[in-house]
Coordinates of C-alpha atoms and ligand atoms in Angstrom, one line a residue:
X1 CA 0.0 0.0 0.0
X2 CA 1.5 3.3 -1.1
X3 CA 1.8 5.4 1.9
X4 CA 1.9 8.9 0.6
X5 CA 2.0 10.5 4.5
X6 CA 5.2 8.8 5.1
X7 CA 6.7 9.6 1.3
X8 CA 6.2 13.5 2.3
X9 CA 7.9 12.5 5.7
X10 CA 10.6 11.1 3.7
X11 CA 11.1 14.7 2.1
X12 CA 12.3 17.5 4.5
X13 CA 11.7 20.4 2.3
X14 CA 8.3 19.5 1.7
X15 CA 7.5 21.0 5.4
X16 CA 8.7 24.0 4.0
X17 CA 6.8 27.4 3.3
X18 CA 7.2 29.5 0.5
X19 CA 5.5 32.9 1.0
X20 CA 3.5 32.2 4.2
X21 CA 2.1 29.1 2.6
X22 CA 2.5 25.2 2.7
X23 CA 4.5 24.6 -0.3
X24 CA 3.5 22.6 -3.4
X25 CA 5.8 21.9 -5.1
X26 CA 5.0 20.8 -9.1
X27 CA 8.2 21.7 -10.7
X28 CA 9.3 18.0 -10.8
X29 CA 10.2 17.9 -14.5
X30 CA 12.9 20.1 -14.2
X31 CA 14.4 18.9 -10.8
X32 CA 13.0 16.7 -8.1
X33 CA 13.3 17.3 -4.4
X34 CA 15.3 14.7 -2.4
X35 CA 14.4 11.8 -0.2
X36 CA 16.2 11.8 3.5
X37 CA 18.0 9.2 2.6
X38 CA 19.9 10.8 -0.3
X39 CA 21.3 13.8 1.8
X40 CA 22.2 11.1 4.6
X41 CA 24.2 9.4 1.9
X42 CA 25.5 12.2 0.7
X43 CA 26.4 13.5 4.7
X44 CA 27.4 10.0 5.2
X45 CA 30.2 10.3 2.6
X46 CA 31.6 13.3 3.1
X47 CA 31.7 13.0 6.6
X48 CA 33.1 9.5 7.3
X49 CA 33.8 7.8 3.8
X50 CA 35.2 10.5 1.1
X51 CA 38.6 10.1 -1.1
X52 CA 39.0 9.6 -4.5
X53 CA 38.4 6.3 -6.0
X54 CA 40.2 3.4 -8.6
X55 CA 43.2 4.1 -7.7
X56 CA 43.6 4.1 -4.1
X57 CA 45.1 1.2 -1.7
X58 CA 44.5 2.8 1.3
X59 CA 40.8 2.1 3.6
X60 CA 38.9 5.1 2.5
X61 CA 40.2 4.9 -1.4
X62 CA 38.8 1.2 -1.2
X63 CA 35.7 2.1 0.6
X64 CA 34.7 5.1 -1.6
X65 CA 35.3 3.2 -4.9
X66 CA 33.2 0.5 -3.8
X67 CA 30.1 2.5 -2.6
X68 CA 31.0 4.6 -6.2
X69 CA 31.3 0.9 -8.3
X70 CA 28.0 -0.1 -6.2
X71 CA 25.7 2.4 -7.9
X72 CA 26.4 0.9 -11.8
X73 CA 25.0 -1.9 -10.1
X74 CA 22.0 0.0 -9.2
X75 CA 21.4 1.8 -11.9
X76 CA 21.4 -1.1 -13.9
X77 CA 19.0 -3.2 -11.5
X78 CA 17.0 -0.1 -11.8
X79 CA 16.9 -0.2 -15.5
X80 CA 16.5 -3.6 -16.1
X81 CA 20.4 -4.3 -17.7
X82 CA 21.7 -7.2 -17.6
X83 CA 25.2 -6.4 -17.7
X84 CA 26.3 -3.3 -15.4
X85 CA 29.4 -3.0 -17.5
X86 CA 27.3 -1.7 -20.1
X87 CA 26.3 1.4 -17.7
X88 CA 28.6 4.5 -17.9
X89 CA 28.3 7.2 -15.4
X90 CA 27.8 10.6 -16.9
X91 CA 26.7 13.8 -15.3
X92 CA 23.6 13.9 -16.9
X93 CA 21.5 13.1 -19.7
X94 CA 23.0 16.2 -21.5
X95 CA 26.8 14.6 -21.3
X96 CA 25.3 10.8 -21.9
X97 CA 23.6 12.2 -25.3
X98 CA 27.0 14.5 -26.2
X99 CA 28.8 11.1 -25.2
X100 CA 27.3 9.5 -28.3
X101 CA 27.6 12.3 -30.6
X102 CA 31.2 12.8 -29.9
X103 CA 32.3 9.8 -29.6
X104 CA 29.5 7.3 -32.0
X105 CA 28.5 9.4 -34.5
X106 CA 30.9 11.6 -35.2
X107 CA 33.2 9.3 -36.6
X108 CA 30.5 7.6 -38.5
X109 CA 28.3 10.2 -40.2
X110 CA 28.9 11.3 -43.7
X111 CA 27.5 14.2 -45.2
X112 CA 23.7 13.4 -46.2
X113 CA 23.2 10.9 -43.4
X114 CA 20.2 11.4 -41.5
X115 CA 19.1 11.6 -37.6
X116 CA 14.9 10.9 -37.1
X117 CA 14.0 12.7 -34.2
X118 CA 10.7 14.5 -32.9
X119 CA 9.7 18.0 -32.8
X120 CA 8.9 17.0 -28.9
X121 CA 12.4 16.2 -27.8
X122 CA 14.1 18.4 -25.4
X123 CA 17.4 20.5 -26.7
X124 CA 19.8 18.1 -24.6
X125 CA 18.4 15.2 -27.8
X126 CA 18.4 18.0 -30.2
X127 CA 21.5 20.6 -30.1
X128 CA 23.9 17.9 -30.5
X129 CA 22.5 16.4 -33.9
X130 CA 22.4 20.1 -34.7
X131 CA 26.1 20.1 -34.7
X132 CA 26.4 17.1 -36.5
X133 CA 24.5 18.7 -39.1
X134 CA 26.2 22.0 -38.9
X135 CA 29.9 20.3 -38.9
X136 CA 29.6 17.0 -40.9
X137 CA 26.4 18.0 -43.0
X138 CA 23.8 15.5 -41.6
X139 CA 20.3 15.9 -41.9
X140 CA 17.7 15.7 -39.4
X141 CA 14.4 14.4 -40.3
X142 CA 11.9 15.7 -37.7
X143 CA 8.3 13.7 -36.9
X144 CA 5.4 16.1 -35.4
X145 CA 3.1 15.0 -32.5
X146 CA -0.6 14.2 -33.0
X147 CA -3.4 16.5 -32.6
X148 CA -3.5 15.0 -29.1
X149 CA 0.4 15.0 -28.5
X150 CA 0.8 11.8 -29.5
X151 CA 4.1 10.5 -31.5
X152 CA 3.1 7.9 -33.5
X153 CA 5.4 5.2 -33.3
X154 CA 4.4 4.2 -37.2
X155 CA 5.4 7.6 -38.5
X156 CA 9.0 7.4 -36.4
X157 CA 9.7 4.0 -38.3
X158 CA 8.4 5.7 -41.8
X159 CA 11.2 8.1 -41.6
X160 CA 13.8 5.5 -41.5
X161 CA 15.3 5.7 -44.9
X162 CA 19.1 4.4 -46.3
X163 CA 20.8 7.0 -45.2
X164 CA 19.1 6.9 -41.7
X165 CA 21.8 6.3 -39.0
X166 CA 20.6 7.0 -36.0
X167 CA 16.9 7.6 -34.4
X168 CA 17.1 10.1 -31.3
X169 CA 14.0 10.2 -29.5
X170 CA 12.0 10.7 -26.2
X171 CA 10.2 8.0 -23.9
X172 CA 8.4 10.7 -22.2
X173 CA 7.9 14.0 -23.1
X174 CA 8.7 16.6 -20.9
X175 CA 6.1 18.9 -22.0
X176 CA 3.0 17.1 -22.3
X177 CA 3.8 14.0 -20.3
X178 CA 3.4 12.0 -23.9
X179 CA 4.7 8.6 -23.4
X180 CA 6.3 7.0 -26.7
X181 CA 6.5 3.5 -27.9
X182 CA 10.5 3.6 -28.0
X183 CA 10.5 -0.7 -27.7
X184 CA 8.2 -0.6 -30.6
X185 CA 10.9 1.9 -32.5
X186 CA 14.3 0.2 -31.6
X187 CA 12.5 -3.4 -33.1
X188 CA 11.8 -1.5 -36.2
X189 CA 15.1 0.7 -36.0
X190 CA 17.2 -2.5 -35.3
X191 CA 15.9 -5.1 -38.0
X192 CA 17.3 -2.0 -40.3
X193 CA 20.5 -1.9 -39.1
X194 CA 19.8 1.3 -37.8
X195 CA 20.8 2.5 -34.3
X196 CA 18.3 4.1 -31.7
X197 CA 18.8 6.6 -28.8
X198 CA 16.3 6.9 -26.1
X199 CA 15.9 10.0 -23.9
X200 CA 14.7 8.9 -20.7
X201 CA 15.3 11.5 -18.5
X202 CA 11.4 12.0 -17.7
X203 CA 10.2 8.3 -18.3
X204 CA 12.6 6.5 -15.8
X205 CA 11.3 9.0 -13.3
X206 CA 7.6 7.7 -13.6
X207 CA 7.4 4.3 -14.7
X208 CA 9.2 1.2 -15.4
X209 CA 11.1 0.8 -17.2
X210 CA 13.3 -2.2 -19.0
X211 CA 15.9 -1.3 -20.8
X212 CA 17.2 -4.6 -22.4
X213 CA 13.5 -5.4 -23.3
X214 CA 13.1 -2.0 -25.2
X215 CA 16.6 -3.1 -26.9
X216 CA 17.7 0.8 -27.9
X217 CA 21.4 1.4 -28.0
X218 CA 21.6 3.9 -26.1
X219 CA 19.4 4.5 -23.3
X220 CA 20.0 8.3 -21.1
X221 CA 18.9 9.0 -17.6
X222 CA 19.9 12.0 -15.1
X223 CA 20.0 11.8 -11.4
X224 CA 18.6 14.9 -10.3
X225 CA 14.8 14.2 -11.5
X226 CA 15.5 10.9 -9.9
X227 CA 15.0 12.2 -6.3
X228 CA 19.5 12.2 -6.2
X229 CA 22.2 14.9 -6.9
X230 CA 22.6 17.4 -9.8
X231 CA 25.6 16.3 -11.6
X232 CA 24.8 12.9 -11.4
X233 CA 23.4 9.9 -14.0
X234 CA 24.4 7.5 -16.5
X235 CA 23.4 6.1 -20.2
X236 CA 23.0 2.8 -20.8
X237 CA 25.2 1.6 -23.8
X238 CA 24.5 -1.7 -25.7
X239 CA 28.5 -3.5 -25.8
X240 CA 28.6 -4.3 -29.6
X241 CA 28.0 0.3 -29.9
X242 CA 30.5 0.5 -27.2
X243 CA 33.0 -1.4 -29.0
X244 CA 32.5 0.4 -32.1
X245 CA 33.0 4.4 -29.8
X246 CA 36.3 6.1 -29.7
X247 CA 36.9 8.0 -26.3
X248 CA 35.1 11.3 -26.0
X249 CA 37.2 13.3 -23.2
X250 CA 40.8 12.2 -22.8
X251 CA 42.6 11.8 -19.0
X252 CA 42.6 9.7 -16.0
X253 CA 41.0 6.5 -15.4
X254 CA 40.2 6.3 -19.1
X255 CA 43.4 4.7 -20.4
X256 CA 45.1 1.2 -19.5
X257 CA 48.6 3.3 -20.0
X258 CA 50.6 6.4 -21.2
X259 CA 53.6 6.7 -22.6
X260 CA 55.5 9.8 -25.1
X261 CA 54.2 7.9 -28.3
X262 CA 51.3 6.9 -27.4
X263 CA 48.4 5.6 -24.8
X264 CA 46.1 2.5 -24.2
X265 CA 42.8 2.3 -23.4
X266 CA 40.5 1.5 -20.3
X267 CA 38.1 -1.3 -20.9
X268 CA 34.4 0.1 -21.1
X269 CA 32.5 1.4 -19.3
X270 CA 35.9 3.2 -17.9
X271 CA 37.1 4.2 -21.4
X272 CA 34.4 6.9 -21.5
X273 CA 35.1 8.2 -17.8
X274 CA 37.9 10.4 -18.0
X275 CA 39.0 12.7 -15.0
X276 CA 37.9 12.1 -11.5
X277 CA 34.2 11.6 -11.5
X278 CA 31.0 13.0 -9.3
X279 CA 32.0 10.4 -6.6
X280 CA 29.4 11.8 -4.0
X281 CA 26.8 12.7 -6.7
X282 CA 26.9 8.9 -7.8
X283 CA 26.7 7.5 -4.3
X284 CA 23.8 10.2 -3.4
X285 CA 22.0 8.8 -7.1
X286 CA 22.1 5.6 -5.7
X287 CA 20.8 6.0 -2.7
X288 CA 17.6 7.7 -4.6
X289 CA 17.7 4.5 -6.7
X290 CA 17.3 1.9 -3.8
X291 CA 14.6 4.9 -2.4
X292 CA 12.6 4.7 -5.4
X293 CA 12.8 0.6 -6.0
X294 CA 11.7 0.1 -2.6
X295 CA 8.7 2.4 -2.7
X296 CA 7.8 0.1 -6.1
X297 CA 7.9 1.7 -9.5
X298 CA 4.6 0.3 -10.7
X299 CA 3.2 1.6 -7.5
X300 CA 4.7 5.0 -8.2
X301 CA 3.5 5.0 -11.7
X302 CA 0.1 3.3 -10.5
X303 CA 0.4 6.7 -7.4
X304 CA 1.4 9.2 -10.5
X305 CA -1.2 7.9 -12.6
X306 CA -4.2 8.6 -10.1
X307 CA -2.8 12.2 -9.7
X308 CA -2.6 12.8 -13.5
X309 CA -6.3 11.7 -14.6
X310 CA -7.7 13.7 -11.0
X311 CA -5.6 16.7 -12.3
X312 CA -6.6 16.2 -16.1
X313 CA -10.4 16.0 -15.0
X314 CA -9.9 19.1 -13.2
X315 CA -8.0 21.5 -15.0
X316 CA -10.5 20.1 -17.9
X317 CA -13.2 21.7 -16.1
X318 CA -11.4 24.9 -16.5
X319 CA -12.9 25.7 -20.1
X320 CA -10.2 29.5 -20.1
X321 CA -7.0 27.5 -20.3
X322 CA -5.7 25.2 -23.3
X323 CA -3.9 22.1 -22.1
X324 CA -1.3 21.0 -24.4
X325 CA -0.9 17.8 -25.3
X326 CA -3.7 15.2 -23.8
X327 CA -2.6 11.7 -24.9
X328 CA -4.6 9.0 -22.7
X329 CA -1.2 7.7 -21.5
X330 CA 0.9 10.6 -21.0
X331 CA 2.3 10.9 -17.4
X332 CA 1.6 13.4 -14.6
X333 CA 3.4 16.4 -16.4
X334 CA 0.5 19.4 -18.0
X335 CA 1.5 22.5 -20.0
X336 CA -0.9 24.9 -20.3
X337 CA -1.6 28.8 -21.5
X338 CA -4.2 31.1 -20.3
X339 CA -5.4 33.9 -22.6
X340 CA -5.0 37.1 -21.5
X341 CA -2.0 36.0 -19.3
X342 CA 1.7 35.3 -20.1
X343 CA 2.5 31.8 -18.7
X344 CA 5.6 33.8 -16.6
X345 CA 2.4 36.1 -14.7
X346 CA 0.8 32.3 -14.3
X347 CA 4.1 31.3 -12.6
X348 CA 4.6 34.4 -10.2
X349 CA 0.8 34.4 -9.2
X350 CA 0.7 30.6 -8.7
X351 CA 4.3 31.2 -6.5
X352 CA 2.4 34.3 -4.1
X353 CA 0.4 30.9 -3.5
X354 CA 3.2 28.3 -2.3
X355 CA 2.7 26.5 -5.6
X356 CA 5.6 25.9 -7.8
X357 CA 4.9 25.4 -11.2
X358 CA 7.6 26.0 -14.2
X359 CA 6.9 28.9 -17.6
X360 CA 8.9 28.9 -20.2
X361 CA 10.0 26.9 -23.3
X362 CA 10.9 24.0 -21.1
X363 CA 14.2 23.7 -23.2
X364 CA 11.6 22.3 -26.0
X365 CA 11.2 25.3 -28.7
X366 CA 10.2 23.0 -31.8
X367 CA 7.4 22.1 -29.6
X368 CA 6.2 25.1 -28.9
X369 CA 6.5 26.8 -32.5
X370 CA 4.5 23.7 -33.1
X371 CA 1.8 24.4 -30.7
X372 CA 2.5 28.2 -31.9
X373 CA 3.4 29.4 -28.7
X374 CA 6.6 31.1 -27.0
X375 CA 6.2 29.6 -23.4
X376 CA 3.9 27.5 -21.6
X377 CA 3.2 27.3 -18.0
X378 CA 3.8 23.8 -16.4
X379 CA 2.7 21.9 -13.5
X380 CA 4.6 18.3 -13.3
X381 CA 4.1 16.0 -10.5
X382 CA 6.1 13.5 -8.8
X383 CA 5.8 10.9 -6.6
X384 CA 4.9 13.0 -3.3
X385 CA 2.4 14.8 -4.6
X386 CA -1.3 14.5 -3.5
X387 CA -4.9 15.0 -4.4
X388 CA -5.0 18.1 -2.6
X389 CA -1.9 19.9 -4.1
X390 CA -3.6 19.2 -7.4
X391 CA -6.8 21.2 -5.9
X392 CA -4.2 24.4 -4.5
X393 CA -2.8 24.0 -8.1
X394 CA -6.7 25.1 -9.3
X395 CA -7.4 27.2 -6.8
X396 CA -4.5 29.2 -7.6
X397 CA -5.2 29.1 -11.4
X398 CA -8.7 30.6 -10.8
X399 CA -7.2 33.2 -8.7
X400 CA -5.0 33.8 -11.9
X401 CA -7.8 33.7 -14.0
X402 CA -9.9 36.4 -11.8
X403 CA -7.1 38.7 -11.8
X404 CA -6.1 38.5 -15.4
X405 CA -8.8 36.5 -17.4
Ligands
PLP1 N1 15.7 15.4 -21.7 C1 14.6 15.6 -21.1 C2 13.3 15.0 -21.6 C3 14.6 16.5 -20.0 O1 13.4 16.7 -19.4 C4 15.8 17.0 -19.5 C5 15.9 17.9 -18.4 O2 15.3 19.0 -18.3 C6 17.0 16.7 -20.2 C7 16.9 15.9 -21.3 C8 18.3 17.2 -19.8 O3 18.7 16.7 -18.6 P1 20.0 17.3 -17.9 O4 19.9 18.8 -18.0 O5 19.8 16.9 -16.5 O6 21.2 16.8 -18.5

């Protein structure tokens, strides 16, 4: 049983006011508050059990590289991997998607070579195709959501062409909450020799997922919407792609050994971490990881899922804003615009009320030219949010709405 009074317990700041008022906090798509446990873990290794890590022989050296080399394990238990050697620790989903650009594609792409992607992606999936197009002349083919926001899996596959190389696309949109048949994709993607990046920075925050069963090459997550640190995550890299990447950033802990004519590499996943890494930021995601697998992800999702359709029927019943983007199986994440108001008054009004919503292009601007707007205002939930947050979130609208509607 999903006991959302002890979740919030589990979350100091969500005792918090913010301008006289409890606070609600619905700014989850862009960064997740953190779970008790994570700042213990991250106390705990500062404190008592902090050095750097590989290289050491002394106690703590040992001790921090284990409760580092621990949290592959983790992530990939998380994401259903089989082999944890296939998991390399980035600092985000923007370096895991630069990662592959640099250090996959580049070497690979000739000019005319094409990227499918969709107008929903976020600019972490996007900017770096855009240099492979600006420096090495690829082309990116771009497939439009729905009327509903939907991204039809069908249309995705269509694209694929000869010269397709790579597919780049999102499991959930962090916009509309859209959900995308990526499995679906990477079968179609794969059986034409043609690789397949998944963005799952939103999706492995609200559902399960199973990365060896979708069978994408690449497969990106990032640690701070996770409920851990910023500066912490990892992709998931299919061996046979990882075999065929150069190394992307050159240094420590990335080579085998160095001499004046020439250097050896680290085995993967080490090959593509160069430099001391976020040792603390790791050790923090993991602690979030074994928080969130121990609350259930399918009774998250099943939590998130209530949420979303009490929050969809009521900011339905709100016939002066447009909701963007209602797919039946998007996730707890709404974007909406209010005529008469710009979404950044929405956000300031909602914020004199304790509730903390996001406005803005949500790092997503083909979307909105798409929905031919600038900014939208968006409320995205998460897994300690309640029933009666969603009815502050209203309240606050139809304040909004009185003032500038
Ligand atoms: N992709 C999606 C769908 C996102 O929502 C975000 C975060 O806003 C990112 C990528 C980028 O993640 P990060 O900035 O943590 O690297």
């Amino acid at each position: 049983m999903y006991d959302i009074d002890k979740v919030r317990a589990d979350f100091p700041i969500l005792s918090r006011e913010v301008n006289g008022r409890p606070l609600v906090y619905l700014d989850n798509g862009a960064s997740a508050q953190k779970p008790r446990a994570v700042i213990e873990a991250i106390t705990r290794a500062y404190s008592m059990e902090y050095s750097n890590v590989h290289r050491g022989l002394h106690t703590l050296s040992t001790i921090a590289t284990e409760n580092y080399e621990a949290v592959r394990g983790k992530i990939a238990r998380f994401l259903h991997v089989a082999d944890e050697r296939e998991i390399v620790f980035t600092t985000g989903t923007t370096e895991g998607i630069n990662l592959v650009s640099y250090a996959w594609a580049a070497p690979r792409f000739e000019p005319g070579d094409e990227i499918v992607l969709s107008v929903a992606e976020h600019h972490a999936n996007i900017v770096p195709w855009h240099f492979l197009r600006e420096r090495q002349g690829a082309v990116l083919k771009w497939i439009a959501p729905d009327a509903t926001g939907d991204i039809d899996p069908q249309a995705v596959i269509d694209a694929i062409g000869p010269r397709t190389k790579l597919v780049a696309i999102t499991q959930m949109s962090n916009v509309t909450g859209t959900v995308v048949d990526v499995a679906a994709i990477a079968r179609a993607a794969r059986e034409r020799g043609v690789a397949v990046l998944v963005d799952g920075s939103q999706a492995a925050v609200h559902m399960p997922v199973d990365v060896d069963a979708i069978g994408a090459d690449f497969y990106a997550i990032t640690g701070h919407k996770l409920y851990g640190p910023s500066g912490s995550g990892a992709i998931h890299i299919r061996a046979e792609r990882m075999r065929e990447m150069r190394p992307f950033m050159g240094g420590g802990d990335m080579i085998r050994e160095v001499t004046r004519d020439g250097v050896g590499y680290n085995d993967p996943p080490m090959k593509f971490e160069a430099g001391t890494p976020g040792i603390v930021n790791q050790i923090g995601l993991g602690a979030a990881l074994d928080y969130m697998m121990a609350l259930g992800m399918t009774d998250i999702a099943a939590h998130e899922h209530d949420l979303r359709d009490y929050a969809r029927a009521r900011l339905d019943g709100l016939n002066w804003l447009q909701v963007q983007g209602q797919s039946a199986g998007k996730g707890a994440i709404f974007s909406f615009t209010m005529e008469g108001a710009h979404a950044h008054d929405l956000s300031t009004i909602l914020d004199k009320r304790g509730v903390a919503i996001r406005a803005g292009h949500h790092c997503a601007q083909p979307l909105m030219e798409h929905f031919g707007v600038s900014a939208t205002a968006r409320a995205s939930f998460g897994l300690y949010n309640t029933r009666a947050e969603v009815d502050a979130l209203i309240d606050a609208l139809e304040l909004a709405h009185d003032l500038f509607g």
